[in-house]
């Protein structure tokens, strides 16, 4: 959880520091904003290339190496004398983050029995909202008062703390603690990376859940990207209500810390389908309620709750699809997430410009309907196959 909080804070903290970094490097904000794209692309690449290594070696070792490389990249950013070194540090930190996050999810799959796994996965997912609510303001405050380099320096110190704990505590792979639906799998035979990745992707239910992840995150980021702009149009650029509303969404997202346990009790697939169905009116409701503060606040909070629950359950269900290829499967999950985040803003920006925030909400709700149908179909197919056995 602390590791994902650190990685998430690094990903998000650049936004409030762009102006100061551009001034320091004597360049433009537009150039420095490219570091966000560099980090995102490196994260997607790192997930695909390095997270699967945990399937062949100790996940604890993979996590430790990933965090060590992340620290190195962050230190490079803090000490960079020019944009070239800074971008290299961002790329290195992104590669390490791409390896660390899906390996952390896979580690939970190894350590926690399936019947309790959504609760544990929800704790990890809540780290992203804590990074938004605590990490970004902390980094922005440090950058404002003592310089943007110290923001990265602080994150590197957090990374050192996480790494030191990882090296001191026990834990590794513990196969055999899987739920009743997981097939018993032996060790991974010695095959090439491409063949191993193909086997992981073609495992039962993996393509459906990875596609659902892409659709959910496409709808989420397409909506979230323009939320701040829509709120500023509504309340004015100087109003604190914009920040309050976004904070309410973040607090709702942090609820995964406790909501995962209810999914364990009620049935993960059933709760996932219901949560996806609930996301549809929530996505439609935000632009429709933009003129009324109190209903909008409730809608944003509910959106955060449902979104975090969906993310938690998709990662939990994917962690159960293949014990042998768990790290690789969750690397595809991370890849789908990062590609969707990158594509969401680009795909929906023309719609927002031409038709406004309500059109974006309708499009994102429609995308989520497809994801809900896909997950519902996957769940019913699995239930039918189980009954036939």
CSV table of C-alpha atoms in Angstrom, one decimal:
chain,number,residue,atom,x,y,z
A,1,UNK,CA,0.0,0.0,0.0
A,2,UNK,CA,2.8,2.4,0.9
A,3,UNK,CA,4.6,1.5,-2.3
A,4,UNK,CA,1.6,2.2,-4.5
A,5,UNK,CA,1.0,5.4,-2.6
A,6,UNK,CA,4.6,6.5,-3.4
A,7,UNK,CA,4.3,5.5,-7.1
A,8,UNK,CA,0.9,7.1,-7.5
A,9,UNK,CA,2.1,10.4,-5.9
A,10,UNK,CA,5.0,10.5,-8.4
A,11,UNK,CA,2.7,10.0,-11.3
A,12,UNK,CA,0.3,12.8,-10.2
A,13,UNK,CA,2.6,15.3,-8.5
A,14,UNK,CA,4.0,16.8,-11.8
A,15,UNK,CA,0.8,18.7,-12.6
A,16,UNK,CA,1.1,21.4,-9.9
A,17,UNK,CA,4.8,21.6,-10.4
A,18,UNK,CA,4.9,22.2,-14.2
A,19,UNK,CA,5.3,26.0,-14.1
A,20,UNK,CA,8.2,25.9,-11.5
A,21,UNK,CA,10.0,23.1,-13.5
A,22,UNK,CA,9.6,25.0,-16.8
A,23,UNK,CA,11.1,28.1,-15.2
A,24,UNK,CA,14.0,26.1,-13.7
A,25,UNK,CA,14.9,24.5,-17.0
A,26,UNK,CA,14.2,27.6,-19.0
A,27,UNK,CA,11.7,26.0,-21.2
A,28,UNK,CA,7.9,25.9,-21.7
A,29,UNK,CA,5.1,24.3,-19.7
A,30,UNK,CA,4.2,22.4,-22.8
A,31,UNK,CA,7.6,20.8,-23.0
A,32,UNK,CA,7.6,19.8,-19.4
A,33,UNK,CA,4.1,18.4,-19.7
A,34,UNK,CA,5.5,15.8,-22.1
A,35,UNK,CA,7.1,14.2,-19.0
A,36,UNK,CA,3.6,13.0,-18.1
A,37,UNK,CA,3.3,11.2,-21.4
A,38,UNK,CA,6.8,9.8,-21.0
A,39,UNK,CA,6.0,8.5,-17.6
A,40,UNK,CA,2.7,7.0,-18.8
A,41,UNK,CA,4.2,5.3,-21.8
A,42,UNK,CA,7.1,3.9,-19.7
A,43,UNK,CA,4.6,2.6,-17.1
A,44,UNK,CA,2.7,0.7,-19.8
A,45,UNK,CA,5.9,-0.7,-21.3
A,46,UNK,CA,7.2,-1.6,-17.8
A,47,UNK,CA,4.1,-3.5,-17.0
A,48,UNK,CA,4.2,-5.6,-20.2
A,49,UNK,CA,8.0,-6.3,-20.1
A,50,UNK,CA,9.0,-6.6,-16.5
A,51,UNK,CA,5.9,-7.5,-14.3
A,52,UNK,CA,5.8,-11.0,-15.9
A,53,UNK,CA,9.2,-11.7,-14.4
A,54,UNK,CA,7.5,-12.2,-11.0
A,55,UNK,CA,5.9,-15.4,-12.5
A,56,UNK,CA,9.4,-16.9,-12.9
A,57,UNK,CA,11.2,-15.6,-9.8
A,58,UNK,CA,10.2,-14.4,-6.3
A,59,UNK,CA,7.7,-11.6,-6.4
A,60,UNK,CA,9.3,-10.1,-3.3
A,61,UNK,CA,12.5,-9.8,-5.2
A,62,UNK,CA,10.7,-8.3,-8.2
A,63,UNK,CA,9.0,-5.8,-5.9
A,64,UNK,CA,12.3,-4.8,-4.3
A,65,UNK,CA,14.1,-4.4,-7.6
A,66,UNK,CA,11.2,-2.4,-9.0
A,67,UNK,CA,11.2,0.0,-6.0
A,68,UNK,CA,15.0,0.3,-6.2
A,69,UNK,CA,14.9,1.4,-9.8
A,70,UNK,CA,12.0,3.7,-9.0
A,71,UNK,CA,14.1,5.4,-6.4
A,72,UNK,CA,17.0,5.8,-8.9
A,73,UNK,CA,14.7,7.4,-11.5
A,74,UNK,CA,13.2,9.7,-8.9
A,75,UNK,CA,16.6,10.8,-7.7
A,76,UNK,CA,17.6,11.5,-11.3
A,77,UNK,CA,14.6,13.8,-11.6
A,78,UNK,CA,15.5,15.6,-8.4
A,79,UNK,CA,19.1,16.2,-9.4
A,80,UNK,CA,18.5,16.8,-13.2
A,81,UNK,CA,20.5,19.7,-14.6
A,82,UNK,CA,18.6,19.6,-17.9
A,83,UNK,CA,15.4,18.3,-19.4
A,84,UNK,CA,17.2,15.3,-21.0
A,85,UNK,CA,18.2,13.9,-17.6
A,86,UNK,CA,14.8,14.8,-16.1
A,87,UNK,CA,12.9,12.9,-18.9
A,88,UNK,CA,15.3,10.0,-18.5
A,89,UNK,CA,14.5,9.8,-14.8
A,90,UNK,CA,10.8,10.0,-15.5
A,91,UNK,CA,11.1,7.2,-18.0
A,92,UNK,CA,13.1,5.0,-15.5
A,93,UNK,CA,10.6,5.7,-12.7
A,94,UNK,CA,7.8,4.9,-15.1
A,95,UNK,CA,9.3,1.6,-16.1
A,96,UNK,CA,9.8,0.7,-12.4
A,97,UNK,CA,6.2,1.7,-11.5
A,98,UNK,CA,4.8,-0.4,-14.4
A,99,UNK,CA,6.7,-3.4,-13.0
A,100,UNK,CA,5.9,-2.7,-9.3
A,101,UNK,CA,2.1,-2.1,-9.4
A,102,UNK,CA,0.9,-5.3,-11.1
A,103,UNK,CA,3.5,-7.3,-9.2
A,104,UNK,CA,2.0,-5.9,-6.0
A,105,UNK,CA,-1.5,-7.0,-7.1
A,106,UNK,CA,-0.1,-10.4,-8.0
A,107,UNK,CA,1.6,-10.6,-4.6
A,108,UNK,CA,-1.7,-10.1,-2.9
A,109,UNK,CA,-3.1,-12.9,-5.1
A,110,UNK,CA,-0.3,-15.2,-3.9
A,111,UNK,CA,-0.7,-14.4,-0.2
A,112,UNK,CA,-4.4,-13.9,0.4
A,113,UNK,CA,-7.0,-16.6,-0.1
A,114,UNK,CA,-9.6,-15.8,-2.8
A,115,UNK,CA,-12.5,-15.6,-0.4
A,116,UNK,CA,-10.9,-12.6,1.4
A,117,UNK,CA,-8.9,-11.1,-1.5
A,118,UNK,CA,-11.2,-8.3,-2.5
A,119,UNK,CA,-10.8,-6.8,1.0
A,120,UNK,CA,-7.0,-6.8,0.6
A,121,UNK,CA,-7.1,-5.6,-3.0
A,122,UNK,CA,-9.4,-2.8,-1.9
A,123,UNK,CA,-6.7,-1.6,0.5
A,124,UNK,CA,-4.2,-1.4,-2.3
A,125,UNK,CA,-6.6,0.4,-4.6
A,126,UNK,CA,-7.4,3.0,-2.0
A,127,UNK,CA,-3.7,4.0,-2.1
A,128,UNK,CA,-4.4,5.7,-5.5
A,129,UNK,CA,-7.0,8.0,-3.9
A,130,UNK,CA,-4.7,8.7,-0.9
A,131,UNK,CA,-2.0,9.7,-3.4
A,132,UNK,CA,-4.5,12.2,-4.9
A,133,UNK,CA,-5.8,13.5,-1.6
A,134,UNK,CA,-2.6,13.5,0.4
A,135,UNK,CA,0.4,12.9,-1.9
A,136,UNK,CA,-0.2,15.5,-4.5
A,137,UNK,CA,-1.0,18.4,-2.0
A,138,UNK,CA,2.0,17.4,0.0
A,139,UNK,CA,4.3,17.5,-3.1
A,140,UNK,CA,2.8,20.8,-4.2
A,141,UNK,CA,3.3,22.3,-0.8
A,142,UNK,CA,6.9,21.2,-0.6
A,143,UNK,CA,7.5,22.4,-4.2
A,144,UNK,CA,6.1,25.8,-3.4
A,145,UNK,CA,8.1,26.4,-0.2
A,146,UNK,CA,11.5,24.8,-0.8
A,147,UNK,CA,11.6,24.0,-4.5
A,148,UNK,CA,10.2,21.3,-6.9
A,149,UNK,CA,13.3,19.2,-6.6
A,150,UNK,CA,12.6,18.6,-2.9
A,151,UNK,CA,9.2,17.1,-3.9
A,152,UNK,CA,11.0,14.4,-5.9
A,153,UNK,CA,13.5,14.1,-3.1
A,154,UNK,CA,10.8,13.5,-0.6
A,155,UNK,CA,9.2,10.8,-2.8
A,156,UNK,CA,12.6,9.1,-3.2
A,157,UNK,CA,12.9,9.0,0.6
A,158,UNK,CA,9.5,7.4,0.9
A,159,UNK,CA,10.7,4.8,-1.7
A,160,UNK,CA,13.7,4.1,0.5
A,161,UNK,CA,11.5,3.6,3.5
A,162,UNK,CA,9.2,1.2,1.5
A,163,UNK,CA,12.3,-0.7,0.2
A,164,UNK,CA,13.8,-1.1,3.6
A,165,UNK,CA,10.6,-2.6,5.0
A,166,UNK,CA,10.4,-5.0,2.0
A,167,UNK,CA,13.9,-6.2,2.6
A,168,UNK,CA,13.3,-6.8,6.3
A,169,UNK,CA,10.0,-8.6,6.3
A,170,UNK,CA,9.3,-12.1,5.0
A,171,UNK,CA,6.9,-13.2,2.4
A,172,UNK,CA,7.1,-14.6,-1.1
A,173,UNK,CA,5.1,-16.8,-3.4
A,174,UNK,CA,2.7,-19.1,-1.7
A,175,UNK,CA,0.9,-21.2,-4.2
A,176,UNK,CA,-1.9,-23.4,-3.1
A,177,UNK,CA,-4.0,-20.8,-1.3
A,178,UNK,CA,-6.3,-20.2,-4.3
A,179,UNK,CA,-10.0,-20.2,-4.4
A,180,UNK,CA,-12.1,-23.2,-5.5
A,181,UNK,CA,-12.4,-22.0,-9.0
A,182,UNK,CA,-8.7,-21.6,-9.8
A,183,UNK,CA,-7.2,-24.5,-11.8
A,184,UNK,CA,-4.3,-26.3,-10.2
A,185,UNK,CA,-1.2,-25.3,-12.2
A,186,UNK,CA,2.3,-26.6,-12.1
A,187,UNK,CA,5.5,-24.6,-12.6
A,188,UNK,CA,5.8,-22.5,-15.7
A,189,UNK,CA,7.7,-24.6,-18.4
A,190,UNK,CA,10.7,-23.0,-20.0
A,191,UNK,CA,9.1,-21.1,-22.9
A,192,UNK,CA,9.7,-17.8,-24.6
A,193,UNK,CA,8.3,-14.5,-23.4
A,194,UNK,CA,5.9,-14.1,-26.3
A,195,UNK,CA,4.4,-17.6,-25.9
A,196,UNK,CA,4.1,-17.2,-22.2
A,197,UNK,CA,2.4,-13.9,-22.6
A,198,UNK,CA,0.0,-15.3,-25.1
A,199,UNK,CA,-0.9,-18.2,-22.8
A,200,UNK,CA,-1.6,-15.8,-20.0
A,201,UNK,CA,-3.8,-13.6,-22.2
A,202,UNK,CA,-5.8,-16.5,-23.5
A,203,UNK,CA,-6.5,-18.0,-20.1
A,204,UNK,CA,-10.2,-18.4,-19.3
A,205,UNK,CA,-12.0,-15.0,-18.7
A,206,UNK,CA,-8.8,-13.0,-19.1
A,207,UNK,CA,-9.6,-11.4,-22.5
A,208,UNK,CA,-13.1,-10.4,-21.3
A,209,UNK,CA,-11.9,-8.8,-18.1
A,210,UNK,CA,-8.9,-7.0,-19.7
A,211,UNK,CA,-11.3,-5.6,-22.3
A,212,UNK,CA,-13.7,-4.6,-19.6
A,213,UNK,CA,-10.9,-2.9,-17.7
A,214,UNK,CA,-10.0,-0.9,-20.8
A,215,UNK,CA,-13.6,0.2,-21.3
A,216,UNK,CA,-14.1,1.1,-17.7
A,217,UNK,CA,-10.9,3.2,-17.5
A,218,UNK,CA,-11.6,4.8,-20.9
A,219,UNK,CA,-15.0,5.9,-19.6
A,220,UNK,CA,-13.5,7.0,-16.2
A,221,UNK,CA,-10.6,9.0,-17.5
A,222,UNK,CA,-12.6,10.5,-20.4
A,223,UNK,CA,-15.0,11.9,-17.8
A,224,UNK,CA,-12.5,12.8,-15.1
A,225,UNK,CA,-10.2,14.7,-17.5
A,226,UNK,CA,-12.9,17.3,-18.2
A,227,UNK,CA,-14.4,17.3,-14.7
A,228,UNK,CA,-12.2,20.1,-13.4
A,229,UNK,CA,-12.9,22.3,-16.5
A,230,UNK,CA,-16.6,21.8,-16.2
A,231,UNK,CA,-16.5,22.7,-12.4
A,232,UNK,CA,-14.5,25.8,-13.1
A,233,UNK,CA,-17.1,26.9,-15.8
A,234,UNK,CA,-19.7,26.3,-13.1
A,235,UNK,CA,-18.1,27.9,-10.1
A,236,UNK,CA,-15.5,30.2,-11.6
A,237,UNK,CA,-11.7,29.7,-11.7
A,238,UNK,CA,-11.1,31.2,-8.3
A,239,UNK,CA,-13.7,29.2,-6.4
A,240,UNK,CA,-12.6,26.6,-3.7
A,241,UNK,CA,-15.7,24.6,-4.5
A,242,UNK,CA,-14.0,23.0,-7.5
A,243,UNK,CA,-11.3,21.5,-5.3
A,244,UNK,CA,-13.9,20.4,-2.7
A,245,UNK,CA,-15.9,18.6,-5.3
A,246,UNK,CA,-12.9,16.7,-6.7
A,247,UNK,CA,-11.9,15.9,-3.1
A,248,UNK,CA,-15.4,14.4,-2.5
A,249,UNK,CA,-14.8,12.1,-5.5
A,250,UNK,CA,-11.4,11.1,-4.0
A,251,UNK,CA,-12.9,10.4,-0.7
A,252,UNK,CA,-15.5,8.2,-2.3
A,253,UNK,CA,-12.7,6.3,-4.2
A,254,UNK,CA,-10.9,5.8,-0.9
A,255,UNK,CA,-13.9,3.8,0.3
A,256,UNK,CA,-12.4,0.7,-1.3
A,257,UNK,CA,-10.4,0.4,1.9
A,258,UNK,CA,-13.7,-1.0,3.4
A,259,UNK,CA,-16.0,-1.9,0.6
A,260,UNK,CA,-13.9,-4.8,-0.7
A,261,UNK,CA,-14.9,-6.9,2.3
A,262,UNK,CA,-18.6,-6.6,1.3
A,263,UNK,CA,-17.8,-7.9,-2.2
A,264,UNK,CA,-16.1,-10.9,-0.6
A,265,UNK,CA,-19.3,-11.7,1.3
A,266,UNK,CA,-21.9,-11.0,-1.4
A,267,UNK,CA,-20.0,-12.5,-4.4
A,268,UNK,CA,-17.4,-10.6,-6.4
A,269,UNK,CA,-18.8,-11.2,-9.9
A,270,UNK,CA,-22.3,-10.2,-8.8
A,271,UNK,CA,-21.1,-7.0,-7.1
A,272,UNK,CA,-19.0,-6.1,-10.1
A,273,UNK,CA,-21.9,-6.3,-12.5
A,274,UNK,CA,-24.2,-4.3,-10.1
A,275,UNK,CA,-21.4,-1.7,-9.6
A,276,UNK,CA,-20.9,-1.3,-13.3
A,277,UNK,CA,-24.6,-0.8,-13.8
A,278,UNK,CA,-24.6,1.8,-11.0
A,279,UNK,CA,-21.8,3.7,-12.7
A,280,UNK,CA,-23.9,4.4,-15.8
A,281,UNK,CA,-26.4,6.8,-14.0
A,282,UNK,CA,-23.6,8.2,-11.9
A,283,UNK,CA,-21.7,9.2,-15.1
A,284,UNK,CA,-24.8,10.6,-16.6
A,285,UNK,CA,-25.7,12.4,-13.3
A,286,UNK,CA,-22.5,14.4,-12.9
A,287,UNK,CA,-23.1,16.6,-16.0
A,288,UNK,CA,-26.9,16.7,-15.4
A,289,UNK,CA,-26.5,17.9,-11.8
A,290,UNK,CA,-23.6,20.3,-12.4
A,291,UNK,CA,-25.9,23.3,-11.6
A,292,UNK,CA,-27.0,22.0,-8.2
A,293,UNK,CA,-24.2,21.8,-5.7
A,294,UNK,CA,-25.6,19.4,-3.1
A,295,UNK,CA,-26.9,16.7,-5.5
A,296,UNK,CA,-23.7,17.0,-7.5
A,297,UNK,CA,-21.6,16.4,-4.3
A,298,UNK,CA,-23.6,13.2,-3.6
A,299,UNK,CA,-23.2,12.0,-7.2
A,300,UNK,CA,-19.5,12.6,-7.2
A,301,UNK,CA,-19.1,10.7,-3.9
A,302,UNK,CA,-21.1,7.8,-5.2
A,303,UNK,CA,-19.2,7.8,-8.5
A,304,UNK,CA,-16.0,7.5,-6.5
A,305,UNK,CA,-17.3,4.6,-4.4
A,306,UNK,CA,-18.5,2.6,-7.4
A,307,UNK,CA,-15.4,3.4,-9.5
A,308,UNK,CA,-13.1,2.1,-6.7
A,309,UNK,CA,-15.2,-1.0,-6.2
A,310,UNK,CA,-15.1,-1.8,-9.9
A,311,UNK,CA,-11.3,-1.3,-10.1
A,312,UNK,CA,-10.9,-3.5,-7.0
A,313,UNK,CA,-13.0,-6.3,-8.3
A,314,UNK,CA,-11.6,-6.4,-11.8
A,315,UNK,CA,-8.0,-6.7,-10.4
A,316,UNK,CA,-9.2,-9.3,-7.9
A,317,UNK,CA,-11.0,-11.5,-10.5
A,318,UNK,CA,-8.0,-11.3,-12.9
A,319,UNK,CA,-5.7,-12.4,-10.1
A,320,UNK,CA,-7.7,-15.6,-9.9
A,321,UNK,CA,-7.8,-16.5,-13.6
A,322,UNK,CA,-4.3,-18.1,-13.7
A,323,UNK,CA,-2.0,-18.9,-10.8
A,324,UNK,CA,0.8,-19.8,-13.1
A,325,UNK,CA,0.6,-16.5,-15.1
A,326,UNK,CA,-0.8,-14.3,-12.4
A,327,UNK,CA,1.9,-11.6,-12.8
A,328,UNK,CA,1.5,-11.5,-16.6
A,329,UNK,CA,-2.3,-11.4,-16.4
A,330,UNK,CA,-2.1,-8.4,-14.1
A,331,UNK,CA,0.5,-6.8,-16.3
A,332,UNK,CA,-2.2,-6.9,-19.1
A,333,UNK,CA,-4.6,-5.3,-16.6
A,334,UNK,CA,-2.1,-2.5,-15.9
A,335,UNK,CA,-1.4,-2.1,-19.7
A,336,UNK,CA,-5.1,-1.8,-20.4
A,337,UNK,CA,-5.5,0.8,-17.7
A,338,UNK,CA,-2.6,3.0,-18.9
A,339,UNK,CA,-3.6,2.8,-22.6
A,340,UNK,CA,-7.2,3.7,-21.7
A,341,UNK,CA,-6.0,6.7,-19.5
A,342,UNK,CA,-3.9,7.9,-22.4
A,343,UNK,CA,-6.7,7.4,-25.0
A,344,UNK,CA,-9.6,8.7,-22.9
A,345,UNK,CA,-8.6,12.4,-23.0
A,346,UNK,CA,-7.6,12.3,-26.7
A,347,UNK,CA,-10.7,10.4,-27.8
A,348,UNK,CA,-13.2,12.6,-26.0
A,349,UNK,CA,-11.6,16.0,-26.3
A,350,UNK,CA,-13.2,16.7,-29.7
A,351,UNK,CA,-16.6,15.7,-28.2
A,352,UNK,CA,-16.2,18.0,-25.2
A,353,UNK,CA,-15.1,20.9,-27.5
A,354,UNK,CA,-18.0,20.5,-29.9
A,355,UNK,CA,-20.9,19.4,-27.7
A,356,UNK,CA,-19.9,20.0,-24.0
A,357,UNK,CA,-19.7,18.0,-20.8
A,358,UNK,CA,-23.1,16.3,-21.1
A,359,UNK,CA,-22.1,14.7,-24.4
A,360,UNK,CA,-18.9,13.4,-22.7
A,361,UNK,CA,-21.0,12.0,-19.9
A,362,UNK,CA,-23.3,10.2,-22.3
A,363,UNK,CA,-20.4,8.7,-24.2
A,364,UNK,CA,-18.7,7.5,-21.0
A,365,UNK,CA,-21.9,6.0,-19.8
A,366,UNK,CA,-22.4,4.2,-23.1
A,367,UNK,CA,-18.9,2.8,-22.9
A,368,UNK,CA,-19.6,1.6,-19.3
A,369,UNK,CA,-22.8,-0.1,-20.5
A,370,UNK,CA,-20.7,-2.2,-22.8
A,371,UNK,CA,-18.3,-3.1,-20.0
A,372,UNK,CA,-21.2,-4.1,-17.7
A,373,UNK,CA,-22.7,-6.3,-20.4
A,374,UNK,CA,-19.4,-8.0,-21.0
A,375,UNK,CA,-18.8,-8.7,-17.3
A,376,UNK,CA,-22.4,-9.9,-16.9
A,377,UNK,CA,-22.0,-12.2,-19.9
A,378,UNK,CA,-18.7,-13.6,-18.5
A,379,UNK,CA,-20.2,-14.2,-15.1
A,380,UNK,CA,-23.3,-16.0,-16.5
A,381,UNK,CA,-21.1,-18.1,-18.8
A,382,UNK,CA,-18.8,-19.1,-15.9
A,383,UNK,CA,-21.8,-20.0,-13.7
A,384,UNK,CA,-23.3,-22.1,-16.4
A,385,UNK,CA,-20.0,-24.0,-17.0
A,386,UNK,CA,-19.7,-24.6,-13.2
A,387,UNK,CA,-23.3,-26.0,-13.0
A,388,UNK,CA,-22.6,-28.3,-15.9
A,389,UNK,CA,-19.6,-29.8,-14.2
